Every structure is written in structure tokens, then in C-alpha cells.
Coordinates of C-alpha atoms and ligand atoms in Angstrom, one line a residue:
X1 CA 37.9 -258.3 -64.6
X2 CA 37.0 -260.0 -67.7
X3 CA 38.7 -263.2 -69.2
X4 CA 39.6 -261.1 -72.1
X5 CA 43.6 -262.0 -72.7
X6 CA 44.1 -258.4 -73.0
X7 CA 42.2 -257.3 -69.3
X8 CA 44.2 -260.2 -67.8
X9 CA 47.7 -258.7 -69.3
X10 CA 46.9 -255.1 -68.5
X11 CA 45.8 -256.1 -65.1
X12 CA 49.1 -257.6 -64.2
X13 CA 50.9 -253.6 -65.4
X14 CA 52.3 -252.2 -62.1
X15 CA 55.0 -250.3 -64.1
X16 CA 53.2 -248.2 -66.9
X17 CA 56.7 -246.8 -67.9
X18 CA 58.0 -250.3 -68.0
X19 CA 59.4 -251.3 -71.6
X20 CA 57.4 -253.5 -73.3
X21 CA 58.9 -253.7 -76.4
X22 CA 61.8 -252.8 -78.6
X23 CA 62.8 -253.1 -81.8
X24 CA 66.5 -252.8 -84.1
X25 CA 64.9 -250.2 -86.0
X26 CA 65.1 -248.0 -82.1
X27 CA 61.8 -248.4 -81.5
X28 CA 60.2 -248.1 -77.9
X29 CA 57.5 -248.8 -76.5
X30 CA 56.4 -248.3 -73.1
X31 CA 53.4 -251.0 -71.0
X32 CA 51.6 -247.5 -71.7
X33 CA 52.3 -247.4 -75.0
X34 CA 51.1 -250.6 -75.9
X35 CA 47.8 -249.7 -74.0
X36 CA 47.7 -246.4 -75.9
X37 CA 48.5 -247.7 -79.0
X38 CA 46.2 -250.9 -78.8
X39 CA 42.9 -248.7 -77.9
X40 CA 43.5 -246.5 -81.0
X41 CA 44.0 -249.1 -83.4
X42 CA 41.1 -251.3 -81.8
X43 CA 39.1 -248.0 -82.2
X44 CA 40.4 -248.3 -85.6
X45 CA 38.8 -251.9 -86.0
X46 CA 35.8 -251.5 -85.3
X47 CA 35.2 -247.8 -87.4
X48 CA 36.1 -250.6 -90.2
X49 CA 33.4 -252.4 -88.9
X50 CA 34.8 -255.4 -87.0
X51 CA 32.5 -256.8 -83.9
X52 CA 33.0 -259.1 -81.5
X53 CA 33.1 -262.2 -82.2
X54 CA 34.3 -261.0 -86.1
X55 CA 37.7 -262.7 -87.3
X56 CA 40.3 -261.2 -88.5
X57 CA 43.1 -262.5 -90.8
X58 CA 46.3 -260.8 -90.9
X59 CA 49.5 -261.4 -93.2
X60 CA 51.3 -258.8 -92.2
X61 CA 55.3 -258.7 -91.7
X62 CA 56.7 -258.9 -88.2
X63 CA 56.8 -255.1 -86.6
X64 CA 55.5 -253.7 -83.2
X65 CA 52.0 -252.4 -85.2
X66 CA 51.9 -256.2 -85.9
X67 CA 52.0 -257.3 -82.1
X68 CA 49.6 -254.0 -81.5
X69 CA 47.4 -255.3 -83.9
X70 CA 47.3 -258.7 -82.1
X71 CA 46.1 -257.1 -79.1
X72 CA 44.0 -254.3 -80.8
X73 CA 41.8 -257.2 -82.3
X74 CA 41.4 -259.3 -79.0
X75 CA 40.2 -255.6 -77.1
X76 CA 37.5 -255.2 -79.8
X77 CA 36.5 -259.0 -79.0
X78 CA 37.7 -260.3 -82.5
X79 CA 39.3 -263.5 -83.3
X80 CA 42.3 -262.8 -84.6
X81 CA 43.8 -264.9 -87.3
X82 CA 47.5 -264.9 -88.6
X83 CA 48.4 -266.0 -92.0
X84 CA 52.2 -267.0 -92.4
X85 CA 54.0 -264.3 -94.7
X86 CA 55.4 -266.9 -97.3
X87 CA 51.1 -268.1 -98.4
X88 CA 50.6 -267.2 -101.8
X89 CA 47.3 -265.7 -103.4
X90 CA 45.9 -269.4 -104.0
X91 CA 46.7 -270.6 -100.5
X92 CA 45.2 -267.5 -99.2
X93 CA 41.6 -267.9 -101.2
X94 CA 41.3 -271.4 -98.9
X95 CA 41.7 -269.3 -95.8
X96 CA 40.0 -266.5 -96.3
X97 CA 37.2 -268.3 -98.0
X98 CA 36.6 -270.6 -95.1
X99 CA 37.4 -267.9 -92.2
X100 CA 34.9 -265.5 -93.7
X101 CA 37.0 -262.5 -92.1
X102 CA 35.5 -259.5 -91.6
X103 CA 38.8 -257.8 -91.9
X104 CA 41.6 -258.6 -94.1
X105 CA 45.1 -256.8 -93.2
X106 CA 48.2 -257.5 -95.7
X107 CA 51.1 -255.5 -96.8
X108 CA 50.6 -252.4 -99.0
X109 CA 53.1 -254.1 -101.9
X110 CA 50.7 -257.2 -101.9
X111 CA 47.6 -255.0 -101.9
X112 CA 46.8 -255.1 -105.7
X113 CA 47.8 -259.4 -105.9
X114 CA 45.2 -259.5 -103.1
X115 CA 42.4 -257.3 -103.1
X116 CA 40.7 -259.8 -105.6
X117 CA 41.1 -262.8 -102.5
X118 CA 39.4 -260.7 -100.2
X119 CA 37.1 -259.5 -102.2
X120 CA 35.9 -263.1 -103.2
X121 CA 35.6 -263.5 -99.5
X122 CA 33.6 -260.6 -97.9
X123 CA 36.6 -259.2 -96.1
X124 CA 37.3 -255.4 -95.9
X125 CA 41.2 -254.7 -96.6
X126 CA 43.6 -252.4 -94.7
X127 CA 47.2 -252.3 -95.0
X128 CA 49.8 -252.5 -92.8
X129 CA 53.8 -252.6 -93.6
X130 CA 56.9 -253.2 -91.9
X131 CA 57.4 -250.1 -90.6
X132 CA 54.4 -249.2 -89.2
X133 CA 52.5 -247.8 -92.1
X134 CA 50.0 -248.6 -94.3
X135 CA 45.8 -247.4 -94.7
X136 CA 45.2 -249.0 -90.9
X137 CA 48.2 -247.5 -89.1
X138 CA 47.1 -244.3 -90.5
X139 CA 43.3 -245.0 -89.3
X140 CA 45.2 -245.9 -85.8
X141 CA 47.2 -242.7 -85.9
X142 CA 43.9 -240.5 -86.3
X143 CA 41.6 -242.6 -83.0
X144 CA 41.4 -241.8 -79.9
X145 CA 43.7 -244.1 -77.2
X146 CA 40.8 -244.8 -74.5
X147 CA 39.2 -248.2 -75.3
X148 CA 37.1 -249.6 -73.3
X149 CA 38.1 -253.6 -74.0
X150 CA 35.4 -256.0 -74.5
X151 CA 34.6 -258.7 -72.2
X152 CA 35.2 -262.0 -73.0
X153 CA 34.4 -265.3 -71.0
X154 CA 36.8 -267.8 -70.9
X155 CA 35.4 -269.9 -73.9
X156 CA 35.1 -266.5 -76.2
X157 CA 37.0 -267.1 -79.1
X158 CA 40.3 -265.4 -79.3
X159 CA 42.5 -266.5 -82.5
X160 CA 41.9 -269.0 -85.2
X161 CA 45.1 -270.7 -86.4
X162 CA 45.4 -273.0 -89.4
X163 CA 47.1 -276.0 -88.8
X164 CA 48.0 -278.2 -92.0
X165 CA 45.3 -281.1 -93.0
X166 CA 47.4 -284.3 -94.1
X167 CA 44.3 -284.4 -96.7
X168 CA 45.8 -281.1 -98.0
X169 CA 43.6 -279.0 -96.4
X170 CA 44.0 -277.1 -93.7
X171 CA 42.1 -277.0 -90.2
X172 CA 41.3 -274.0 -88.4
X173 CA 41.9 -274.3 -84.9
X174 CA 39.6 -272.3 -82.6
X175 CA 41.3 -271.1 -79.3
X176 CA 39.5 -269.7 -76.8
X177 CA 40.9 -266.5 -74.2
X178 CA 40.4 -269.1 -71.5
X179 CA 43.1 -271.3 -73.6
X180 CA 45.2 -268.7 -73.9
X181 CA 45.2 -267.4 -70.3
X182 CA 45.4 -270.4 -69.1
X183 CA 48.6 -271.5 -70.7
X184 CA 50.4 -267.7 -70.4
X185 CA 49.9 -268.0 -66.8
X186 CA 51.4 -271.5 -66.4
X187 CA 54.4 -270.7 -68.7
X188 CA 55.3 -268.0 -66.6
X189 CA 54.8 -269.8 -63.1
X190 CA 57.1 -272.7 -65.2
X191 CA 59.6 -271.0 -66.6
X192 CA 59.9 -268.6 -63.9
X193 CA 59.1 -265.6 -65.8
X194 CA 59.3 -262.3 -64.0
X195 CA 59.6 -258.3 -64.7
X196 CA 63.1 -258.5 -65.0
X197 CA 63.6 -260.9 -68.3
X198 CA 64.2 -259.8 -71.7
X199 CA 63.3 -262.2 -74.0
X200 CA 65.4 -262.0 -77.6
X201 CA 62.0 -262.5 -80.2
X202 CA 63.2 -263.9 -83.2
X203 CA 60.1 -266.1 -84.0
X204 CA 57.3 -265.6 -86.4
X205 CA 53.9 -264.4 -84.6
X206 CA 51.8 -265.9 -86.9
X207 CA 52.5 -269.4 -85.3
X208 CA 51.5 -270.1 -81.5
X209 CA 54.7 -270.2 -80.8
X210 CA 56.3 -266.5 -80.8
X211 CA 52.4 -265.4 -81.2
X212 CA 51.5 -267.0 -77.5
X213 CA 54.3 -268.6 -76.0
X214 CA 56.8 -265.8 -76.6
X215 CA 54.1 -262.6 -76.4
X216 CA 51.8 -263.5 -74.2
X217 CA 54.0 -265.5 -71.4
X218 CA 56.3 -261.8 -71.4
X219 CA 53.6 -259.4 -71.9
X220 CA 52.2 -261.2 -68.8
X221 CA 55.0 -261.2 -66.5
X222 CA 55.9 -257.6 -67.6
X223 CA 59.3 -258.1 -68.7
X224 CA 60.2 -256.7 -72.3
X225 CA 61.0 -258.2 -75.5
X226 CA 63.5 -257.1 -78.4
X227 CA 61.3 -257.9 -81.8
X228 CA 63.8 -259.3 -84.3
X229 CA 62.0 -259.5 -88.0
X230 CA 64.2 -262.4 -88.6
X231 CA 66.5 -264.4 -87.4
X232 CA 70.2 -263.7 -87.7
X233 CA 72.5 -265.8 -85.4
X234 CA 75.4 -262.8 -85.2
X235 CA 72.7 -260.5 -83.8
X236 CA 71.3 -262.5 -81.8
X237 CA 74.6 -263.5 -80.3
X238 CA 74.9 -260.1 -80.0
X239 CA 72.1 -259.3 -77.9
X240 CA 72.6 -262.0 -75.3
X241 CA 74.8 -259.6 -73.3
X242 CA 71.3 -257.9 -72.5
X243 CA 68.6 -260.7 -72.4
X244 CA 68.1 -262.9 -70.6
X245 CA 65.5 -265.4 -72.6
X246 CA 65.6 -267.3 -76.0
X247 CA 62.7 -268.9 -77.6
X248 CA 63.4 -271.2 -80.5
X249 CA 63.2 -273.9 -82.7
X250 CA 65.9 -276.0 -83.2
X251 CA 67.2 -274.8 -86.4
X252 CA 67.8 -271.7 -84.2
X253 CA 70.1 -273.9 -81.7
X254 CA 72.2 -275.7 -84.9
X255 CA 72.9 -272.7 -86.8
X256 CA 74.1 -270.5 -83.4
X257 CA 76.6 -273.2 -82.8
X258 CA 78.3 -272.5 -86.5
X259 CA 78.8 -269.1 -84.5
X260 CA 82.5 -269.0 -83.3
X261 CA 81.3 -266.5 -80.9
X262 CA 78.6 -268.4 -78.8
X263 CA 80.9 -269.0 -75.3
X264 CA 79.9 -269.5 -71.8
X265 CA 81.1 -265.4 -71.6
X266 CA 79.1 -264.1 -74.4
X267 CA 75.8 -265.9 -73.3
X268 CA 76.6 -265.4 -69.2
X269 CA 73.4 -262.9 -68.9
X270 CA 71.0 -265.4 -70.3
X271 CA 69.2 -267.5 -67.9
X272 CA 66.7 -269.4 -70.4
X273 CA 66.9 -271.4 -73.6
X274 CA 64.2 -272.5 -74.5
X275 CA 63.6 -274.8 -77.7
X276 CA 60.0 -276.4 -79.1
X277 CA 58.0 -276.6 -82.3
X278 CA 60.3 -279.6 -83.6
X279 CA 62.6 -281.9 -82.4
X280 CA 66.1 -281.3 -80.9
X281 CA 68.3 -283.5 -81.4
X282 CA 70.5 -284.8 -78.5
X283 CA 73.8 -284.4 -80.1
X284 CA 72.3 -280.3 -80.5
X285 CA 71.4 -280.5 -76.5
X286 CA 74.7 -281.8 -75.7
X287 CA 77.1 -279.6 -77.9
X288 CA 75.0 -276.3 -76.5
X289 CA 75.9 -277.3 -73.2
X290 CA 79.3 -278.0 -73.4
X291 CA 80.0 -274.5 -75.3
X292 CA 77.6 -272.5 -73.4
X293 CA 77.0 -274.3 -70.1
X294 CA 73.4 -273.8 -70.5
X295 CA 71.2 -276.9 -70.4
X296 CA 68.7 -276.3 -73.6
X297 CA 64.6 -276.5 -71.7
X298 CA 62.1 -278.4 -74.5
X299 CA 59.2 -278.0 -74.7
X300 CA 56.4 -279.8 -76.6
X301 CA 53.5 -278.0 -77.4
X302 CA 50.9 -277.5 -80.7
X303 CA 48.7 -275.2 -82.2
X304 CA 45.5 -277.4 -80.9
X305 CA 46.1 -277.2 -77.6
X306 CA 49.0 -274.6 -76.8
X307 CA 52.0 -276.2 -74.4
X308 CA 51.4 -279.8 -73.4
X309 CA 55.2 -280.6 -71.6
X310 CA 58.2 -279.1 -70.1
X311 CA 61.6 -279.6 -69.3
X312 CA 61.7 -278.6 -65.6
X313 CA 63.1 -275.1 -64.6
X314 CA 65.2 -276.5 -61.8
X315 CA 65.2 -280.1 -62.2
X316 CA 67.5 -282.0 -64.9
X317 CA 66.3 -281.5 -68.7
X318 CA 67.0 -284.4 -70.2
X319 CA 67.9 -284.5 -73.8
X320 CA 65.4 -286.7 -76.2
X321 CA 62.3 -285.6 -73.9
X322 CA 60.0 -283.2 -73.7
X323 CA 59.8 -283.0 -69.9
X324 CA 56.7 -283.8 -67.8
X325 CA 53.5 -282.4 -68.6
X326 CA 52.6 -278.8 -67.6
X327 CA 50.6 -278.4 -63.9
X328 CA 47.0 -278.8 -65.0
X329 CA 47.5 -280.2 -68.2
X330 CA 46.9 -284.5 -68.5
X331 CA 49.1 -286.3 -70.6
X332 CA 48.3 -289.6 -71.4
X333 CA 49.8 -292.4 -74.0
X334 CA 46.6 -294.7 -75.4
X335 CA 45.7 -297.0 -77.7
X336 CA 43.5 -296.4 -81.4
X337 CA 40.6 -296.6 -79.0
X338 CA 41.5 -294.3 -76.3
X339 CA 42.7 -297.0 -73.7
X340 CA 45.3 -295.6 -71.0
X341 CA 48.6 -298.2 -72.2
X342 CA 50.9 -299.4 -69.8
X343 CA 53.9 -297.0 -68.3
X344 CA 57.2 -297.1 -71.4
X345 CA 54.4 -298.2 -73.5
X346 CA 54.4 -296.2 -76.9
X347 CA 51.3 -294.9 -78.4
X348 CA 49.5 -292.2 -79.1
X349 CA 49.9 -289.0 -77.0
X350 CA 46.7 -288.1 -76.0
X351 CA 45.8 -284.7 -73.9
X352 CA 43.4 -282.8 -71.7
X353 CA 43.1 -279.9 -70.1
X354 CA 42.3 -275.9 -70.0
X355 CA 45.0 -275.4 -72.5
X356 CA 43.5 -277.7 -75.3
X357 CA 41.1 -276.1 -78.1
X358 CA 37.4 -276.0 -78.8
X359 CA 37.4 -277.8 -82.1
X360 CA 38.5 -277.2 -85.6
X361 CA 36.6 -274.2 -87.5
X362 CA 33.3 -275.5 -89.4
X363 CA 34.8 -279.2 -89.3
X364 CA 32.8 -280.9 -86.3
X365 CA 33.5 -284.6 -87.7
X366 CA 37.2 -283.6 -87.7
X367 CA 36.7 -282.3 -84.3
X368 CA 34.9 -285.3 -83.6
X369 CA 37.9 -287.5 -84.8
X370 CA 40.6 -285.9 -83.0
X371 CA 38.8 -284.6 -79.5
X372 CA 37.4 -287.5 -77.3
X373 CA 34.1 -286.5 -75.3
X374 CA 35.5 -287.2 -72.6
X375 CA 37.9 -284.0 -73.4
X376 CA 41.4 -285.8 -74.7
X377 CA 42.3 -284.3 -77.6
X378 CA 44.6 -287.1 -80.1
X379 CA 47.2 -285.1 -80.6
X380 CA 48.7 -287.4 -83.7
X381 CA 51.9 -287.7 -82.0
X382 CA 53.2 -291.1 -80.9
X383 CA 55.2 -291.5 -77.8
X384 CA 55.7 -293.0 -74.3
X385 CA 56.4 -292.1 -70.6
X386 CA 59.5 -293.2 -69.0
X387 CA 59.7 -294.5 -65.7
X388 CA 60.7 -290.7 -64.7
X389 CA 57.2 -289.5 -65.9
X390 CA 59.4 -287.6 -68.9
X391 CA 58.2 -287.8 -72.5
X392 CA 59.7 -288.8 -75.3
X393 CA 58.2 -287.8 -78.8
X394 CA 58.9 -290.8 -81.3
X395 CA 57.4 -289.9 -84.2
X396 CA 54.2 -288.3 -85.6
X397 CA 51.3 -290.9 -86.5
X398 CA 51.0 -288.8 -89.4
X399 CA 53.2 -288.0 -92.3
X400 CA 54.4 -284.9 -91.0
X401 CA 57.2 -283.3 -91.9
X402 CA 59.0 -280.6 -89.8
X403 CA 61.2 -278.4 -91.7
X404 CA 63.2 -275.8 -90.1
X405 CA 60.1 -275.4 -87.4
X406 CA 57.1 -275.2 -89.8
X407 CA 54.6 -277.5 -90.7
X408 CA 54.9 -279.5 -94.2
X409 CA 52.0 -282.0 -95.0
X410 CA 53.4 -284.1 -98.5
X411 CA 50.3 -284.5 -99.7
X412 CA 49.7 -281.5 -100.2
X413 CA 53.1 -280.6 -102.2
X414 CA 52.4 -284.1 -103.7
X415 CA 49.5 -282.8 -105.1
X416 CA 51.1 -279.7 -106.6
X417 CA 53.8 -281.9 -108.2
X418 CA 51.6 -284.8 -109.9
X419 CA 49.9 -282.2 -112.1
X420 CA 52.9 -281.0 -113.5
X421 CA 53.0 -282.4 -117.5
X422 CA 55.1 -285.2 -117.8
X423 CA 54.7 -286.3 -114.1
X424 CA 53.1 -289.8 -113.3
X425 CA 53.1 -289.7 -109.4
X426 CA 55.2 -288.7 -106.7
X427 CA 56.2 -289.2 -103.0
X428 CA 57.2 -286.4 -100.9
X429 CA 59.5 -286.9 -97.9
X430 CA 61.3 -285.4 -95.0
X431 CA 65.0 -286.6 -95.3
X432 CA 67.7 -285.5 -92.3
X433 CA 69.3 -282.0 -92.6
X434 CA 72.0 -280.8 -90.3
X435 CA 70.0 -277.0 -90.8
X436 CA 66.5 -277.6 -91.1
X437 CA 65.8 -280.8 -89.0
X438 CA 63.9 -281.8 -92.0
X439 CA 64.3 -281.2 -95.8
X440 CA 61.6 -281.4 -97.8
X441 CA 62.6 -283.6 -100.6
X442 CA 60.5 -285.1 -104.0
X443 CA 60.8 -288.5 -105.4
X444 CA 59.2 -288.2 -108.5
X445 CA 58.2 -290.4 -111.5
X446 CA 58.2 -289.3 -114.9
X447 CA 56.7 -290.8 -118.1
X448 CA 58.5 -292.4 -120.3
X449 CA 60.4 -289.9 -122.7
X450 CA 59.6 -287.3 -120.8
X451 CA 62.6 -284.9 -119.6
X452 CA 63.7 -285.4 -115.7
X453 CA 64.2 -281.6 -115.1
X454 CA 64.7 -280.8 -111.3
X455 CA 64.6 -277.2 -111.9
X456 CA 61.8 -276.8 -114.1
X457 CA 59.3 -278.8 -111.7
X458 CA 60.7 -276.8 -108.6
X459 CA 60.4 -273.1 -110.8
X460 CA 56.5 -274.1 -111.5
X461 CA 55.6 -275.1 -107.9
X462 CA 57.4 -272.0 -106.2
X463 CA 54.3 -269.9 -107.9
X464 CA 52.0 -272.2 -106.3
X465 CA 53.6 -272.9 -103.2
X466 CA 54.9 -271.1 -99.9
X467 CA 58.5 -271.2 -100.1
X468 CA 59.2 -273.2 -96.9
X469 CA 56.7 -276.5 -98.6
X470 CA 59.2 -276.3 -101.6
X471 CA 61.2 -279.4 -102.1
X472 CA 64.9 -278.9 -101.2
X473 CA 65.8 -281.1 -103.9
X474 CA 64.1 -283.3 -106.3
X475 CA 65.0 -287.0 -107.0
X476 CA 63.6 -289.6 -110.1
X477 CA 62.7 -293.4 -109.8
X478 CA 61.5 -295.4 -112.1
X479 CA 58.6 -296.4 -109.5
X480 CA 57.7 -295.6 -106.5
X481 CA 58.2 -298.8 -103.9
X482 CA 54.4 -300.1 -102.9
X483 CA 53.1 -302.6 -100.0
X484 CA 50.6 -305.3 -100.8
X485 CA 47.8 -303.2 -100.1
X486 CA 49.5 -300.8 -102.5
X487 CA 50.3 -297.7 -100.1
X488 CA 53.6 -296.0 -101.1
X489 CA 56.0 -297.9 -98.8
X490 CA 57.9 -293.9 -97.7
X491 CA 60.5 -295.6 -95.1
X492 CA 61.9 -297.3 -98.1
X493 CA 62.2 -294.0 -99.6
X494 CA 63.6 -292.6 -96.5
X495 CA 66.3 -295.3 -96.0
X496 CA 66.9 -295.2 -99.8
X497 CA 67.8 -291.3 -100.0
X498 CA 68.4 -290.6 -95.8
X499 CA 71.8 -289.5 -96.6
X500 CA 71.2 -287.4 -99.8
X501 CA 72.3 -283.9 -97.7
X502 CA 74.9 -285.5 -95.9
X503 CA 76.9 -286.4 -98.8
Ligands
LIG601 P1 52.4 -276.9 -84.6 O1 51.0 -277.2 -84.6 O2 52.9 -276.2 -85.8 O3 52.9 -276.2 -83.4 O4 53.1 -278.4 -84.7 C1 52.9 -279.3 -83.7 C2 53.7 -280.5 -83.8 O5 55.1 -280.2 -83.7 C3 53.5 -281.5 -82.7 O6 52.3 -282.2 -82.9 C4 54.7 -282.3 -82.8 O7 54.7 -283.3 -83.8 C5 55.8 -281.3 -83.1 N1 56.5 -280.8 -82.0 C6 56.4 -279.7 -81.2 N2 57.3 -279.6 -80.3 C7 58.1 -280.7 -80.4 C8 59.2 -281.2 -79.7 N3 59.7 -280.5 -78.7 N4 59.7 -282.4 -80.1 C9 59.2 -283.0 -81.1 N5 58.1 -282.6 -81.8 C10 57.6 -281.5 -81.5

């Protein structure tokens, strides 16, 4: 058997009838029918001309054709590459101008904003739509099932997923079937996946958290997941008679708890609640178990290097950490200069293992900055190791901000906002929100005489910005608060405004 993520999921099928995968929309899918349906549409691929070793980028809404076309692309040896729904046109050109795709799929409404993008790039373009329709599910429909699936060695690419570049731009981040193998597999020892879990999928798959963690760990275990398109606490309250998993980020968690119907009854069939991606707060740990019962399990993982820690299965999860790090995985907590620091010491979360990536796409200095020879990848997180061996995340060495799960960099909304006529500069900042962890917010300066109008600057950057980057509200100062050395001193900012949605 080959390393191929596929070969090593189909190779753990000892119930072809299984389900695999359901959806609300009623539909079914069988272990067989994901086999079936992944050979036709990776026949599909590579009539269009895709070859191993070929990426292609997908921004395509969540659906089962979407998870088949995951699979279909890793079979045909292609690196598949998800683009978040919410990217415009002019965030797209980046991506698909730096992955050079081969294939380009996107939804048949965005077909005429984007064949121009794709054409720039090289890329062929398909369609694909919610419901399983589009030019490549037709192409699927018309191929034949049997595939033979490529062989891949464990350092084969698989997927190349953006991360955000705090100099704006973003890295690609090449992971490897060995990566993703290797994590899948530990997940499900972890976690104590089996055949018998149903996992309630509510999470995007274009981020490597309900792409890998949330896919692979239960295509691996054969158990079967219910593919939500979004989430929507009263369904998935709903469904927790029938599962027995959750994966989610904490904005999941908070807004579940405004549900009057989350009890110790109505989630009695679930055995695993699992939350990553961002922080959970304490008070959000605490409050789930006393309505519930269920101790939340967090997890701290990225797209770089997959899942780093865990929460233990049957040991105590202890709110504020992330748990221990996952078997095989080394965790450590150094210095600027890669020095091991002392045990409750706080630094720099450093890791290694089979889990982390290769490098970043067509950037080896920034690989070179951020992955040690000696195999430690500098994972920009700062944090330390308690005398337990747990970790506790304490911030991010870099301005990140974390908004309801997803990834905002402010330089680069920054950048968006001091073009804007009548701006002078701005600082962007993630301010605490009871809903989304983080809200993005804007401190802006205007010129003198010029008009301070919230909604105009926020109309003009939703055109140039995915909705989740946009400011949640947008705040004027005279001037912006500077240090000697002249940086933009933001924990002023932060300490200035830090109660501006709590008000
Ligand atoms: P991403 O690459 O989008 O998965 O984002 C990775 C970043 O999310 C990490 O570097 C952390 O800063 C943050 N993160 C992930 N999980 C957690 C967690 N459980 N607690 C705190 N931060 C987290």
C-alpha cells in the first residue's frame, strides 16, 4: 500500500455499506460510494488534464461533491488547494498567481467574476455548486468509477493551504500525505475514534481544521459524518440525539450556550467536544460543563504543522491549556535563538515532528525563518509548560487576530484602509467579543477637514476585502499612540477601546 492519504483511508473500509456521509439535504453516501464517486471524478481530473504532482485550487461551497473532490484530487496525485468561500477576485489573483494551479474549480454563479483570475494564471476552470452540479460534476457523472489511485510516498505533496503573512501576504503551506497520515492516525488513537462515532460537521473544509482534523480523523476510523453547510446552533442541538462528536471553534461553544435547549439530556448521546483553532475561554469551559456535564477537549493545532496538543481523552482537561503534546509530536518552549527555556518559563512554542510541514510554497527564506534545521518549526505562538507538562497558549508573537476562528493579519486590512481618500494612517486591532473571540476593529486617523464616516470606509473595503477581515466597527483618534522607536504602541489601543462591545 502506498502512503497516498486516500490508499491509507480505503484500506482501513471493512464495511463497504458503511455510511460515510450525510447531508440535511437527505443525502447518502455509502464507504462505497465515496470510492465510486472519488474514482469518477478523479477520472474526471485528469481528462482535464491534471497530473500528479499538479495543484489544484478549489473555492467551492461546502457539499458532499466538495469532500469528493478533496479525495478525487489526492487519488489522481494532485495537491489540492482550498480557497476560503468569502476571497474576493483580487485576493484570489494572489493565490492563483503564486499556486500556478492546473485546475481551478469555483461556483457556476462566480464563473464569469472569475474566469479572467484563472485565466491570468494558466488554470483550466470547472464548476462545481452546492448541490452537486456544475461543468465538473457533470464530467464526474459521465467517467468510469474504477481508479487506480496514484502512489504517493510519504513526502508527496498532498494540499497547499494559505496561511496569512503578517506582511500581508500570504504563505502557502506545503503538506505532505505523510503529514497528513500521520496526524489522522494519531487523532484517532487520541480521541478514541472508532466505527461507531458520528461526528456533527459544521466547519469549513477549506481550513485544516474540518478539511483534516474533522474528514480525515472519521473517514479513517470509518465512522460517518453529517455535513452541515453552516452552522446553526438549533440544528446542531438538534442532531446531538444522534452523534456522538463535535468539532469546533469556540464561537461554536458561546453561541450553543445562548441555546435554552443545550441540557445534560439533549446532549446525553455525545461522547466528544472538541474545541481548537482559537482560544476558549475558561469561563466558556466552565459554563459548558456545568449545563452539559461534558468537559470541553482543546486542542491546539495550525495549518503548518496539523495538531501539536491535546487535552487528554481520559485524563482531566483542564481549562486555559491546550493539553500535552500529541504522541510523537515534540513540543518545546525556546528562546529567539532556539534555546530549550527552563520548565513555566514562557516563550516561544516551538515544534517537531511527522506532523509539521515541508516549508512554505516558493518562499525558502521564509521557510528558513520559521523551520529550524534541526526540524523545529517556530510556530509564532508564545507560551509555557506547567509543571503538569500541559500548555498554556499566552499570546501570539505576532499580531494575530482570531476572529470567530479565522485568521485576521491587520496589516493587511490596514493596508486596505490607509488608501482610502481622506485617511492618514490606521491601526487595526482585535478587541474582546462575547461571539467572535475577537472583533476586528479600526482605529483610524483622518486628515484634517476631512469627514469621519464609519460607513463609507467599511462600504469601500467590503469590495476589497473577505467579509470575515472586515472591521466590526470603526473608531477615529486624532493620532495614533507611538513608542520611542516610533512603532504604533497597539496595547494602548487595546486598553483604550477593550470594552467598546461590551458596552
Ligand atoms: P490556523 O493556521 O488558521 O489553524 O491558526 C493557527 C493559530 O491559531 C495558532 O498558531 C494559534 O495561535 C491559534 N490556535 C489554534 N488553536 C488554539 C487554541 N486551542 N488556543 C489558542 N490558540 C489557538
Amino acid at each position: 500500500m502506498s502512503n497516498n492519504i486516500f490508499d491509507v483511508i480505503s484500506s482501513s473500509i471493512s464495511v463497504p455499506n458503511a455510511l460515510a456521509i450525510e447531508t440535511d439535504g437527505g443525502a447518502r453516501l455509502s464507504y462505497g460510494d465515496v470510492v465510486a464517486l472519488s474514482g469518477k471524478m478523479a477520472n474526471a481530473l485528469v481528462r482535464l488534464g491534471l497530473k500528479p504532482g499538479d495543484r489544484l485550487a478549489a473555492q467551492v461551497e461546502k457539499s458532499t461533491d466538495s469532500v469528493i473532490l478533496y479525495l478525487a484530487t489526492v487519488r489522481a496525485g494532485g495537491v489540492f488547494l482550498p480557497l476560503n468561500t468569502a476571497y474576493t477576485p483580487r485576493e484570489l489573483e494572489y493565490f492563483l498567481g503564486d499556486a500556478e494551479p492546473a485546475i481551478f474549480v469555483c461556483d457556476p454563479a462566480r464563473l464569469d467574476l472569475l474566469q479572467p483570475v484563472a485565466k491570468a494564471s494558466g488554470a483550466r476552470v470547472v464548476t462545481l455548486d452546492a448541490s452537486n452540479g456544475g461543468t465538473l460534476a457533470d464530467a464526474a457523472r459521465e467517467s468510469e468509477a474504477n481508479f487506480a489511485t496514484i502512489p504517493r510516498e510519504r513526502d508527496d505533496l498532498a494540499a497547499l493551504l494559505y496561511t496569512s503573512g503578517t506582511t500581508g501576504r500570504s504563505k502557502g503551506a506545503m503538506l505532505t500525505h505523510g503529514n497528513l497520515v500521520s496526524n489522522a492516525l494519531t487523532l484517532r488513537h487520541a480521541w478514541h475514534y472508532s466505527s461507531a462515532d458520528i461526528l456533527i460537521h459544521a466547519l469549513p473544509i477549506f481550513h485544516t481544521h474540518g478539511l483534516f482534523v474533522a474528514t480525515n480523523v472519521t473517514l479513517l476510523s470509518g465512522a460517518s459524518m453529517i455535513l452541515l453547510a453552516k452552522f446553526d446552533p438549533a440544528r446542531i442541538l438538534g442532531l446531538m440525539a444522534r452523534a456522538t462528536v463535535l468539532m469546533g471553534v469556540p464561537t461554536f461553544y458561546v453561541r450553543l450556550l445562548d441555546e435554552p435547549g443545550l441540557t445534560r439530556q439533549a446532549t446525553a448521546s455525545m461522547r466528544l467536544f472538541v474545541s481548537g483553532s482559537a482560544p476558549l475561554l475558561e469561563e466558556t469551559h466552565r459554563r459548558w460543563q456545568e449545563r452539559t456535564g461534558h468537559a470541553i477537549l482543546e486542542r491546539y493545532g495550525m495549518t503548518e504543522t496539523n495538531m501539536n496538543a491535546s487535552n487528554p481523552y481520559d485524563g482531566e482537561r483542564i481549562a486555559g491549556t491546550v493539553g500535552m503534546p500529541l504522541p510523537g509530536v515534540e513540543l518545546r518552549i525556546a528562546d529567539a535563538d532556539g534555546n530549550e527555556m527552563a520548565a513555566g518559563e514562557i516563550g516561544m512554542i516551538e515544534v517537531r515532528g511527522p506532523n509539521v510541514f515541508t516549508g512554505y510554497w516558493r518562499m525558502p527564506e521564509k521557510t528558513a525563518e520559521e523551520l529550524r534545521l534541526n526540524g523545529f518549526f517556530i510556530t509564532g505562538d508564545l507560551g509555557c509548560i506547567d509543571e503538569r507538562g500541559y500548555v498554556r497558549i499566552v499570546g501570539r508573537g505576532k499580531d494575530l487576530i482570531i476572529s470567530g476562528g479565522f485568521n485576521v493579519y491587520p496589516k493587511e486590512v490596514e493596508a486596505e484602509i490607509d488608501v482610502l481618500e481622506g485617511v492618514v494612517e490606521s491601526a487595526v486591532i482585535g478587541l474582546p467579543h462575547r461571539d467572535f473571540g475577537e472583533a476586528v476593529t479600526a482605529v483610524v486617523v483622518c486628515e484634517k477637514n476631512a469627514p469621519q464616516d464609519a460607513a463609507a470606509i467599511l462600504s469601500l473595503l467590503q469590495e476589497r476585502l473577505a467579509r470575515y477581515k472586515l472591521p466590526k466597527q470603526v473608531v477615529f483618534v486624532d493620532d495614533l499612540p507611538r513608542n520611542t522607536m516610533g512603532k504604533v504602541q497597539k496595547n494602548l489601543l487595546r486598553d483604550r477601546f477593550s470594552r467598546l462591545y461590551s458596552e
